[in-house]
PDB file of C-alpha atoms in Angstrom:
ATOM      1  CA  MET A 266     115.806 173.888  92.443  1.00  0.00           C
ATOM      2  CA  ILE A 267     116.759 169.471  92.909  1.00  0.00           C
ATOM      3  CA  THR A 268     118.713 168.733  96.489  1.00  0.00           C
ATOM      4  CA  ARG A 269     118.604 164.826  95.635  1.00  0.00           C
ATOM      5  CA  VAL A 270     117.230 161.299  94.879  1.00  0.00           C
ATOM      6  CA  ASP A 271     114.860 160.809  97.280  1.00  0.00           C
ATOM      7  CA  HIS A 272     113.390 157.943  96.148  1.00  0.00           C
ATOM      8  CA  ILE A 273     113.530 155.417  93.086  1.00  0.00           C
ATOM      9  CA  GLY A 274     109.529 153.834  92.816  1.00  0.00           C
ATOM     10  CA  ILE A 275     109.642 150.275  92.330  1.00  0.00           C
ATOM     11  CA  ALA A 276     106.660 147.830  91.846  1.00  0.00           C
ATOM     12  CA  CYS A 277     105.989 145.021  92.925  1.00  0.00           C
ATOM     13  CA  ARG A 278     103.423 142.002  93.656  1.00  0.00           C
ATOM     14  CA  ASP A 279     103.736 141.256  97.528  1.00  0.00           C
ATOM     15  CA  LEU A 280     105.052 143.781  99.191  1.00  0.00           C
ATOM     16  CA  ALA A 281     106.401 141.938 102.404  1.00  0.00           C
ATOM     17  CA  ALA A 282     108.164 139.516  99.741  1.00  0.00           C
ATOM     18  CA  SER A 283     109.226 142.149  98.236  1.00  0.00           C
ATOM     19  CA  ILE A 284     110.627 144.127 101.070  1.00  0.00           C
ATOM     20  CA  ALA A 285     112.018 140.242 102.711  1.00  0.00           C
ATOM     21  CA  PHE A 286     113.997 139.770  99.506  1.00  0.00           C
ATOM     22  CA  TYR A 287     116.073 143.507 100.082  1.00  0.00           C
ATOM     23  CA  GLU A 288     116.240 142.458 103.846  1.00  0.00           C
ATOM     24  CA  ARG A 289     117.713 139.120 102.917  1.00  0.00           C
ATOM     25  CA  THR A 290     120.367 140.361  99.519  1.00  0.00           C
ATOM     26  CA  TYR A 291     121.506 144.103 100.176  1.00  0.00           C
ATOM     27  CA  GLY A 292     120.741 143.658 104.500  1.00  0.00           C
ATOM     28  CA  PHE A 293     118.226 147.205 104.398  1.00  0.00           C
ATOM     29  CA  SER A 294     115.909 147.224 106.442  1.00  0.00           C
ATOM     30  CA  VAL A 295     112.244 149.434 106.626  1.00  0.00           C
ATOM     31  CA  PHE A 296     112.295 153.122 107.933  1.00  0.00           C
ATOM     32  CA  HIS A 297     109.216 153.459 107.339  1.00  0.00           C
ATOM     33  CA  GLN A 298     105.480 152.084 106.120  1.00  0.00           C
ATOM     34  CA  GLU A 299     102.091 153.364 104.883  1.00  0.00           C
ATOM     35  CA  VAL A 300      99.140 153.062 103.409  1.00  0.00           C
ATOM     36  CA  ASN A 301      98.036 155.866 100.667  1.00  0.00           C
ATOM     37  CA  GLU A 302      94.128 155.073  99.445  1.00  0.00           C
ATOM     38  CA  GLN A 303      94.735 158.008  96.959  1.00  0.00           C
ATOM     39  CA  GLN A 304      97.509 156.916  95.211  1.00  0.00           C
ATOM     40  CA  GLY A 305      96.874 152.921  95.209  1.00  0.00           C
ATOM     41  CA  VAL A 306      98.633 152.145  97.096  1.00  0.00           C
ATOM     42  CA  LYS A 307     100.567 149.962 100.105  1.00  0.00           C
ATOM     43  CA  GLU A 308     104.281 150.978 100.563  1.00  0.00           C
ATOM     44  CA  ALA A 309     107.265 150.083 102.510  1.00  0.00           C
ATOM     45  CA  MET A 310     110.672 152.686 102.233  1.00  0.00           C
ATOM     46  CA  LEU A 311     113.733 151.770 102.687  1.00  0.00           C
ATOM     47  CA  ARG A 312     116.228 154.329 104.226  1.00  0.00           C
ATOM     48  CA  ILE A 313     119.627 153.597 101.725  1.00  0.00           C
ATOM     49  CA  ASN A 314     121.733 156.972 102.540  1.00  0.00           C
ATOM     50  CA  GLY A 315     122.015 160.764 104.009  1.00  0.00           C
ATOM     51  CA  THR A 316     121.928 163.166 101.346  1.00  0.00           C
ATOM     52  CA  ASP A 317     124.321 166.357 101.582  1.00  0.00           C
ATOM     53  CA  ASP A 318     121.066 168.490 101.537  1.00  0.00           C
ATOM     54  CA  GLY A 319     120.285 167.299 105.262  1.00  0.00           C
ATOM     55  CA  GLY A 320     117.712 164.650 103.419  1.00  0.00           C
ATOM     56  CA  SER A 321     118.042 160.650 102.257  1.00  0.00           C
ATOM     57  CA  THR A 322     117.435 158.979  99.357  1.00  0.00           C
ATOM     58  CA  TYR A 323     115.263 155.321  99.142  1.00  0.00           C
ATOM     59  CA  LEU A 324     113.363 152.412  97.821  1.00  0.00           C
ATOM     60  CA  GLN A 325     109.849 152.944  97.593  1.00  0.00           C
ATOM     61  CA  LEU A 326     108.637 149.479  97.139  1.00  0.00           C
ATOM     62  CA  LEU A 327     104.334 149.843  96.337  1.00  0.00           C
ATOM     63  CA  GLU A 328     102.063 147.048  96.027  1.00  0.00           C
ATOM     64  CA  PRO A 329      98.824 147.856  94.775  1.00  0.00           C
ATOM     65  CA  LEU A 330      95.640 148.365  96.756  1.00  0.00           C
ATOM     66  CA  HIS A 331      93.270 147.316  94.299  1.00  0.00           C
ATOM     67  CA  ALA A 332      93.180 146.641  90.841  1.00  0.00           C
ATOM     68  CA  GLU A 333      91.906 150.075  89.461  1.00  0.00           C
ATOM     69  CA  SER A 334      96.028 151.005  91.145  1.00  0.00           C
ATOM     70  CA  PRO A 335      98.403 152.498  88.648  1.00  0.00           C
ATOM     71  CA  ILE A 336     100.845 150.756  90.093  1.00  0.00           C
ATOM     72  CA  ALA A 337      98.386 146.671  89.621  1.00  0.00           C
ATOM     73  CA  LYS A 338      98.306 148.333  85.939  1.00  0.00           C
ATOM     74  CA  PHE A 339     102.342 149.323  85.636  1.00  0.00           C
ATOM     75  CA  LEU A 340     102.418 146.057  87.176  1.00  0.00           C
ATOM     76  CA  GLU A 341     100.211 144.393  83.490  1.00  0.00           C
ATOM     77  CA  ARG A 342     102.675 145.982  81.256  1.00  0.00           C
ATOM     78  CA  ASN A 343     105.951 145.875  82.944  1.00  0.00           C
ATOM     79  CA  GLY A 344     105.662 143.160  85.776  1.00  0.00           C
ATOM     80  CA  GLU A 345     108.211 144.030  88.336  1.00  0.00           C
ATOM     81  CA  GLY A 346     110.914 146.650  88.207  1.00  0.00           C
ATOM     82  CA  VAL A 347     110.950 150.672  88.962  1.00  0.00           C
ATOM     83  CA  HIS A 348     107.514 152.167  88.854  1.00  0.00           C
ATOM     84  CA  HIS A 349     109.167 155.683  88.690  1.00  0.00           C
ATOM     85  CA  VAL A 350     112.175 158.203  90.314  1.00  0.00           C
ATOM     86  CA  ALA A 351     111.676 161.058  92.254  1.00  0.00           C
ATOM     87  CA  PHE A 352     113.617 164.363  92.978  1.00  0.00           C
ATOM     88  CA  GLY A 353     114.249 165.878  96.512  1.00  0.00           C
ATOM     89  CA  THR A 354     113.228 169.417  96.407  1.00  0.00           C
ATOM     90  CA  ALA A 355     112.699 172.274  98.980  1.00  0.00           C
ATOM     91  CA  ASP A 356     109.183 173.933  97.142  1.00  0.00           C
ATOM     92  CA  VAL A 357     107.024 171.475  94.964  1.00  0.00           C
ATOM     93  CA  VAL A 358     105.249 174.458  93.729  1.00  0.00           C
ATOM     94  CA  ALA A 359     107.995 176.696  93.052  1.00  0.00           C
ATOM     95  CA  GLU A 360     109.488 174.018  91.154  1.00  0.00           C
ATOM     96  CA  THR A 361     106.405 172.057  89.328  1.00  0.00           C
ATOM     97  CA  GLU A 362     106.103 175.626  88.385  1.00  0.00           C
ATOM     98  CA  ALA A 363     109.462 176.226  86.193  1.00  0.00           C
ATOM     99  CA  ILE A 364     109.643 172.804  84.413  1.00  0.00           C
ATOM    100  CA  THR A 365     105.954 172.428  83.172  1.00  0.00           C
ATOM    101  CA  GLY A 366     107.613 176.751  81.916  1.00  0.00           C
ATOM    102  CA  THR A 367     110.176 174.489  80.035  1.00  0.00           C
ATOM    103  CA  GLY A 368     106.928 172.632  77.958  1.00  0.00           C
ATOM    104  CA  VAL A 369     106.851 169.178  80.327  1.00  0.00           C
ATOM    105  CA  ARG A 370     103.471 168.381  81.551  1.00  0.00           C
ATOM    106  CA  ALA A 371     102.515 167.936  85.664  1.00  0.00           C
ATOM    107  CA  LEU A 372     100.299 165.266  86.035  1.00  0.00           C
ATOM    108  CA  TYR A 373      98.357 167.197  88.999  1.00  0.00           C
ATOM    109  CA  GLU A 374      97.611 170.785  89.292  1.00  0.00           C
ATOM    110  CA  GLN A 375      97.541 171.261  92.673  1.00  0.00           C
ATOM    111  CA  PRO A 376     100.479 168.663  94.515  1.00  0.00           C
ATOM    112  CA  ARG A 377      99.467 165.480  96.134  1.00  0.00           C
ATOM    113  CA  HIS A 378      99.981 163.834  99.820  1.00  0.00           C
ATOM    114  CA  GLY A 379     103.111 161.483  99.294  1.00  0.00           C
ATOM    115  CA  THR A 380     104.984 159.423 101.631  1.00  0.00           C
ATOM    116  CA  PHE A 381     106.014 160.405 105.310  1.00  0.00           C
ATOM    117  CA  GLY A 382     102.935 163.815 104.517  1.00  0.00           C
ATOM    118  CA  SER A 383     105.248 164.970 102.190  1.00  0.00           C
ATOM    119  CA  SER A 384     104.073 167.047  99.232  1.00  0.00           C
ATOM    120  CA  ILE A 385     104.436 165.084  95.459  1.00  0.00           C
ATOM    121  CA  ASN A 386     103.603 165.513  91.973  1.00  0.00           C
ATOM    122  CA  PHE A 387     104.430 163.620  88.439  1.00  0.00           C
ATOM    123  CA  LEU A 388     105.507 164.690  85.583  1.00  0.00           C
ATOM    124  CA  HIS A 389     104.616 162.979  82.623  1.00  0.00           C
ATOM    125  CA  PRO A 390     107.234 160.185  81.209  1.00  0.00           C
ATOM    126  CA  LYS A 391     106.604 160.891  78.038  1.00  0.00           C
ATOM    127  CA  ASP A 392     107.976 164.863  77.680  1.00  0.00           C
ATOM    128  CA  CYS A 393     110.676 162.880  80.526  1.00  0.00           C
ATOM    129  CA  GLN A 394     112.923 160.635  77.814  1.00  0.00           C
ATOM    130  CA  GLY A 395     110.298 157.731  79.458  1.00  0.00           C
ATOM    131  CA  ILE A 396     111.208 158.402  83.299  1.00  0.00           C
ATOM    132  CA  LEU A 397     107.447 158.576  84.926  1.00  0.00           C
ATOM    133  CA  THR A 398     109.908 161.640  87.685  1.00  0.00           C
ATOM    134  CA  GLU A 399     108.362 162.314  90.995  1.00  0.00           C
ATOM    135  CA  LEU A 400     108.744 165.719  92.578  1.00  0.00           C
ATOM    136  CA  VAL A 401     108.624 165.254  96.369  1.00  0.00           C
ATOM    137  CA  GLN A 402     108.608 168.470  98.307  1.00  0.00           C
ATOM    138  CA  SER A 403     109.305 166.789 102.806  1.00  0.00           C
ATOM    139  CA  PRO A 404     108.042 168.317 105.071  1.00  0.00           C
ATOM    140  CA  VAL A 405     110.129 165.945 107.277  1.00  0.00           C
ATOM    141  CA  HIS A 406     114.099 166.481 106.120  1.00  0.00           C
ATOM    142  CA  GLU A 407     113.418 170.401 104.986  1.00  0.00           C
TER     143      GLU A 407
ATOM    144  CA  MET B  58     127.946 146.326 102.521  1.00  0.00           C
ATOM    145  CA  ILE B  59     126.021 148.937 100.742  1.00  0.00           C
ATOM    146  CA  THR B  60     126.191 152.371 101.993  1.00  0.00           C
ATOM    147  CA  ARG B  61     124.956 154.555  98.617  1.00  0.00           C
ATOM    148  CA  VAL B  62     122.720 154.827  95.657  1.00  0.00           C
ATOM    149  CA  ASP B  63     124.978 155.450  93.324  1.00  0.00           C
ATOM    150  CA  HIS B  64     123.547 155.878  90.150  1.00  0.00           C
ATOM    151  CA  ILE B  65     120.408 155.433  87.803  1.00  0.00           C
ATOM    152  CA  GLY B  66     120.947 154.285  84.782  1.00  0.00           C
ATOM    153  CA  ILE B  67     118.875 155.996  82.052  1.00  0.00           C
ATOM    154  CA  ALA B  68     118.748 154.733  78.398  1.00  0.00           C
ATOM    155  CA  CYS B  69     118.606 156.879  75.681  1.00  0.00           C
ATOM    156  CA  ARG B  70     118.981 157.012  72.180  1.00  0.00           C
ATOM    157  CA  ASP B  71     120.717 159.837  71.878  1.00  0.00           C
ATOM    158  CA  LEU B  72     122.947 161.709  75.004  1.00  0.00           C
ATOM    159  CA  ALA B  73     123.685 165.106  73.798  1.00  0.00           C
ATOM    160  CA  ALA B  74     119.565 165.369  73.190  1.00  0.00           C
ATOM    161  CA  SER B  75     119.498 163.474  76.073  1.00  0.00           C
ATOM    162  CA  ILE B  76     122.041 165.863  78.616  1.00  0.00           C
ATOM    163  CA  ALA B  77     120.009 169.151  76.806  1.00  0.00           C
ATOM    164  CA  PHE B  78     116.450 167.617  78.476  1.00  0.00           C
ATOM    165  CA  TYR B  79     118.019 167.008  82.004  1.00  0.00           C
ATOM    166  CA  GLU B  80     120.173 170.963  81.731  1.00  0.00           C
ATOM    167  CA  ARG B  81     116.712 173.072  80.616  1.00  0.00           C
ATOM    168  CA  THR B  82     114.637 170.770  83.139  1.00  0.00           C
ATOM    169  CA  TYR B  83     116.138 170.306  86.281  1.00  0.00           C
ATOM    170  CA  GLY B  84     119.449 172.495  85.741  1.00  0.00           C
ATOM    171  CA  PHE B  85     121.793 169.243  86.535  1.00  0.00           C
ATOM    172  CA  SER B  86     125.001 169.901  84.885  1.00  0.00           C
ATOM    173  CA  VAL B  87     127.384 167.035  83.269  1.00  0.00           C
ATOM    174  CA  PHE B  88     130.426 166.184  86.080  1.00  0.00           C
ATOM    175  CA  HIS B  89     132.031 163.583  83.470  1.00  0.00           C
ATOM    176  CA  GLN B  90     131.772 162.475  80.192  1.00  0.00           C
ATOM    177  CA  GLU B  91     133.388 158.635  78.821  1.00  0.00           C
ATOM    178  CA  VAL B  92     133.303 155.864  76.167  1.00  0.00           C
ATOM    179  CA  ASN B  93     133.282 152.639  77.388  1.00  0.00           C
ATOM    180  CA  GLU B  94     133.789 150.323  74.696  1.00  0.00           C
ATOM    181  CA  GLN B  95     133.902 146.912  76.927  1.00  0.00           C
ATOM    182  CA  GLN B  96     129.748 148.266  78.255  1.00  0.00           C
ATOM    183  CA  GLY B  97     129.608 149.004  74.556  1.00  0.00           C
ATOM    184  CA  VAL B  98     128.169 152.167  75.677  1.00  0.00           C
ATOM    185  CA  LYS B  99     129.046 156.504  75.854  1.00  0.00           C
ATOM    186  CA  GLU B 100     127.359 158.217  79.235  1.00  0.00           C
ATOM    187  CA  ALA B 101     127.223 160.929  80.507  1.00  0.00           C
ATOM    188  CA  MET B 102     127.191 161.415  84.724  1.00  0.00           C
ATOM    189  CA  LEU B 103     124.664 164.154  86.068  1.00  0.00           C
ATOM    190  CA  ARG B 104     126.077 164.759  89.830  1.00  0.00           C
ATOM    191  CA  ILE B 105     122.541 165.009  91.017  1.00  0.00           C
ATOM    192  CA  ASN B 106     123.770 164.894  96.049  1.00  0.00           C
ATOM    193  CA  GLY B 107     126.601 163.916  98.141  1.00  0.00           C
ATOM    194  CA  THR B 108     125.738 160.841 100.031  1.00  0.00           C
ATOM    195  CA  ASP B 109     126.295 160.739 103.968  1.00  0.00           C
ATOM    196  CA  ASP B 110     129.056 157.750 102.844  1.00  0.00           C
ATOM    197  CA  GLY B 111     131.999 160.164 100.354  1.00  0.00           C
ATOM    198  CA  GLY B 112     130.170 159.572  97.894  1.00  0.00           C
ATOM    199  CA  SER B 113     128.280 160.541  95.336  1.00  0.00           C
ATOM    200  CA  THR B 114     124.298 159.813  93.459  1.00  0.00           C
ATOM    201  CA  TYR B 115     123.927 160.665  89.464  1.00  0.00           C
ATOM    202  CA  LEU B 116     121.948 159.978  86.643  1.00  0.00           C
ATOM    203  CA  GLN B 117     123.699 158.024  84.336  1.00  0.00           C
ATOM    204  CA  LEU B 118     122.794 157.958  80.329  1.00  0.00           C
ATOM    205  CA  LEU B 119     123.752 155.842  78.898  1.00  0.00           C
ATOM    206  CA  GLU B 120     123.681 156.030  74.324  1.00  0.00           C
ATOM    207  CA  PRO B 121     124.918 152.723  72.963  1.00  0.00           C
ATOM    208  CA  LEU B 122     127.342 152.435  70.412  1.00  0.00           C
ATOM    209  CA  HIS B 123     126.923 150.406  68.215  1.00  0.00           C
ATOM    210  CA  ALA B 124     123.785 148.079  67.280  1.00  0.00           C
ATOM    211  CA  GLU B 125     125.239 144.828  69.196  1.00  0.00           C
ATOM    212  CA  SER B 126     125.387 147.282  72.929  1.00  0.00           C
ATOM    213  CA  PRO B 127     123.383 145.619  75.725  1.00  0.00           C
ATOM    214  CA  ILE B 128     121.652 149.435  75.695  1.00  0.00           C
ATOM    215  CA  ALA B 129     120.646 149.413  71.993  1.00  0.00           C
ATOM    216  CA  LYS B 130     118.417 146.084  72.961  1.00  0.00           C
ATOM    217  CA  PHE B 131     117.581 147.129  75.493  1.00  0.00           C
ATOM    218  CA  LEU B 132     116.308 150.061  74.008  1.00  0.00           C
ATOM    219  CA  GLU B 133     114.061 148.453  71.065  1.00  0.00           C
ATOM    220  CA  ARG B 134     112.336 146.676  73.932  1.00  0.00           C
ATOM    221  CA  ASN B 135     111.668 148.963  76.009  1.00  0.00           C
ATOM    222  CA  GLY B 136     112.205 152.922  74.924  1.00  0.00           C
ATOM    223  CA  GLU B 137     114.329 155.007  76.621  1.00  0.00           C
ATOM    224  CA  GLY B 138     114.148 155.308  80.123  1.00  0.00           C
ATOM    225  CA  VAL B 139     115.593 153.740  83.473  1.00  0.00           C
ATOM    226  CA  HIS B 140     117.739 150.640  81.971  1.00  0.00           C
ATOM    227  CA  HIS B 141     119.791 149.578  85.892  1.00  0.00           C
ATOM    228  CA  VAL B 142     119.481 150.389  89.343  1.00  0.00           C
ATOM    229  CA  ALA B 143     123.209 151.222  91.340  1.00  0.00           C
ATOM    230  CA  PHE B 144     124.111 150.736  94.557  1.00  0.00           C
ATOM    231  CA  GLY B 145     128.090 151.612  96.062  1.00  0.00           C
ATOM    232  CA  THR B 146     129.995 149.608  97.931  1.00  0.00           C
ATOM    233  CA  ALA B 147     133.428 149.964  99.546  1.00  0.00           C
ATOM    234  CA  ASP B 148     134.240 146.141  98.553  1.00  0.00           C
ATOM    235  CA  VAL B 149     132.279 144.643  95.391  1.00  0.00           C
ATOM    236  CA  VAL B 150     133.876 140.975  94.974  1.00  0.00           C
ATOM    237  CA  ALA B 151     133.170 140.838  99.151  1.00  0.00           C
ATOM    238  CA  GLU B 152     129.430 142.403  98.175  1.00  0.00           C
ATOM    239  CA  THR B 153     129.242 140.431  95.256  1.00  0.00           C
ATOM    240  CA  GLU B 154     130.119 136.870  97.006  1.00  0.00           C
ATOM    241  CA  ALA B 155     127.902 137.365 100.096  1.00  0.00           C
ATOM    242  CA  ILE B 156     125.036 138.503  97.467  1.00  0.00           C
ATOM    243  CA  THR B 157     125.743 135.362  95.054  1.00  0.00           C
ATOM    244  CA  GLY B 158     125.606 133.692  98.352  1.00  0.00           C
ATOM    245  CA  THR B 159     122.197 133.843  98.934  1.00  0.00           C
ATOM    246  CA  GLY B 160     120.788 132.757  95.321  1.00  0.00           C
ATOM    247  CA  VAL B 161     121.465 135.838  93.436  1.00  0.00           C
ATOM    248  CA  ARG B 162     122.963 135.305  89.652  1.00  0.00           C
ATOM    249  CA  ALA B 163     125.955 138.114  89.228  1.00  0.00           C
ATOM    250  CA  LEU B 164     126.528 138.598  85.599  1.00  0.00           C
ATOM    251  CA  TYR B 165     129.944 138.351  85.593  1.00  0.00           C
ATOM    252  CA  GLU B 166     133.088 136.343  87.467  1.00  0.00           C
ATOM    253  CA  GLN B 167     135.437 139.795  87.888  1.00  0.00           C
ATOM    254  CA  PRO B 168     133.849 142.705  88.320  1.00  0.00           C
ATOM    255  CA  ARG B 169     134.435 144.458  85.480  1.00  0.00           C
ATOM    256  CA  HIS B 170     135.682 147.910  84.270  1.00  0.00           C
ATOM    257  CA  GLY B 171     132.749 150.827  84.798  1.00  0.00           C
ATOM    258  CA  THR B 172     132.536 154.441  85.399  1.00  0.00           C
ATOM    259  CA  PHE B 173     135.774 156.946  86.919  1.00  0.00           C
ATOM    260  CA  GLY B 174     138.149 153.414  86.511  1.00  0.00           C
ATOM    261  CA  SER B 175     135.425 152.299  88.886  1.00  0.00           C
ATOM    262  CA  SER B 176     134.359 148.127  89.123  1.00  0.00           C
ATOM    263  CA  ILE B 177     131.235 147.280  88.664  1.00  0.00           C
ATOM    264  CA  ASN B 178     129.734 143.791  88.604  1.00  0.00           C
ATOM    265  CA  PHE B 179     125.607 143.286  87.836  1.00  0.00           C
ATOM    266  CA  LEU B 180     123.270 141.417  89.414  1.00  0.00           C
ATOM    267  CA  HIS B 181     120.523 139.530  87.053  1.00  0.00           C
ATOM    268  CA  PRO B 182     117.569 141.252  86.844  1.00  0.00           C
ATOM    269  CA  LYS B 183     115.189 137.595  87.309  1.00  0.00           C
ATOM    270  CA  ASP B 184     117.069 137.694  90.448  1.00  0.00           C
ATOM    271  CA  CYS B 185     116.528 140.993  91.523  1.00  0.00           C
ATOM    272  CA  GLN B 186     112.911 141.795  91.229  1.00  0.00           C
ATOM    273  CA  GLY B 187     112.868 142.676  87.837  1.00  0.00           C
ATOM    274  CA  ILE B 188     115.952 145.596  88.466  1.00  0.00           C
ATOM    275  CA  LEU B 189     118.936 145.385  86.999  1.00  0.00           C
ATOM    276  CA  THR B 190     121.166 145.797  89.882  1.00  0.00           C
ATOM    277  CA  GLU B 191     124.660 147.008  89.298  1.00  0.00           C
ATOM    278  CA  LEU B 192     127.349 146.743  91.838  1.00  0.00           C
ATOM    279  CA  VAL B 193     130.115 149.871  91.889  1.00  0.00           C
ATOM    280  CA  GLN B 194     133.137 150.476  94.260  1.00  0.00           C
ATOM    281  CA  SER B 195     134.247 153.402  92.818  1.00  0.00           C
ATOM    282  CA  PRO B 196     138.184 153.748  93.479  1.00  0.00           C
ATOM    283  CA  VAL B 197     137.128 158.046  93.752  1.00  0.00           C
ATOM    284  CA  HIS B 198     135.185 158.362  96.543  1.00  0.00           C
ATOM    285  CA  GLU B 199     136.733 155.531  98.892  1.00  0.00           C
TER     286      GLU B 199
END
């Protein structure tokens, strides 16, 4: 079961400049930063609100670590903007299995490491009305 | 002050088909449907979770009413996908004024009518890191 919008993933060219924009424009602040070598990104999570499943909704700003990063390829094609939408669930394995059972393809056979030590998978944008969709199981919140 | 992610606006070609996809894939359900002639859309709100400001976070599915709708133009250029991100605030006029004071352009001089009788404005995507950004003041929740 999906219980929240966990985050909106935003591709940016310069993480520090994007953080400065969100701080200056909306008063948002950085909750967490990390480098994820497996995903090829450095990232910042800006917490926007709490959710009624005990979690939170964030903006996730993503700068590519190198030219082979999926975020680098996205920026080449689209420029800066929304890269993906992530839904929170208490069980990413069961949720992925339920969803692939409806005919939607997952990108990974097993969950991978996401932000905050979460477990994540992605659903194919061609099967999701054009939207790269992430499923997130967060050990911090659930 | 912005207190929540209010919704993610998603452009779709066939509202009924998109609703069916979100119901079948994630178990989401339609909370509200309406036609907004001023915005040139028919739309469905799928409620995902409650937020700690007393509001909710939704997916907003948007089908163009006619070829001149901004959603029709978006679909021509980009296909189906995320059209905008909307932040909730208790005072859309004050929030718009504060944000335009930082150099970001708003699309309207005065708020317009949004979903559920809300008051809305949009911020120019070229000033917002590539993201068309909506500000929403909802009389239902605040």
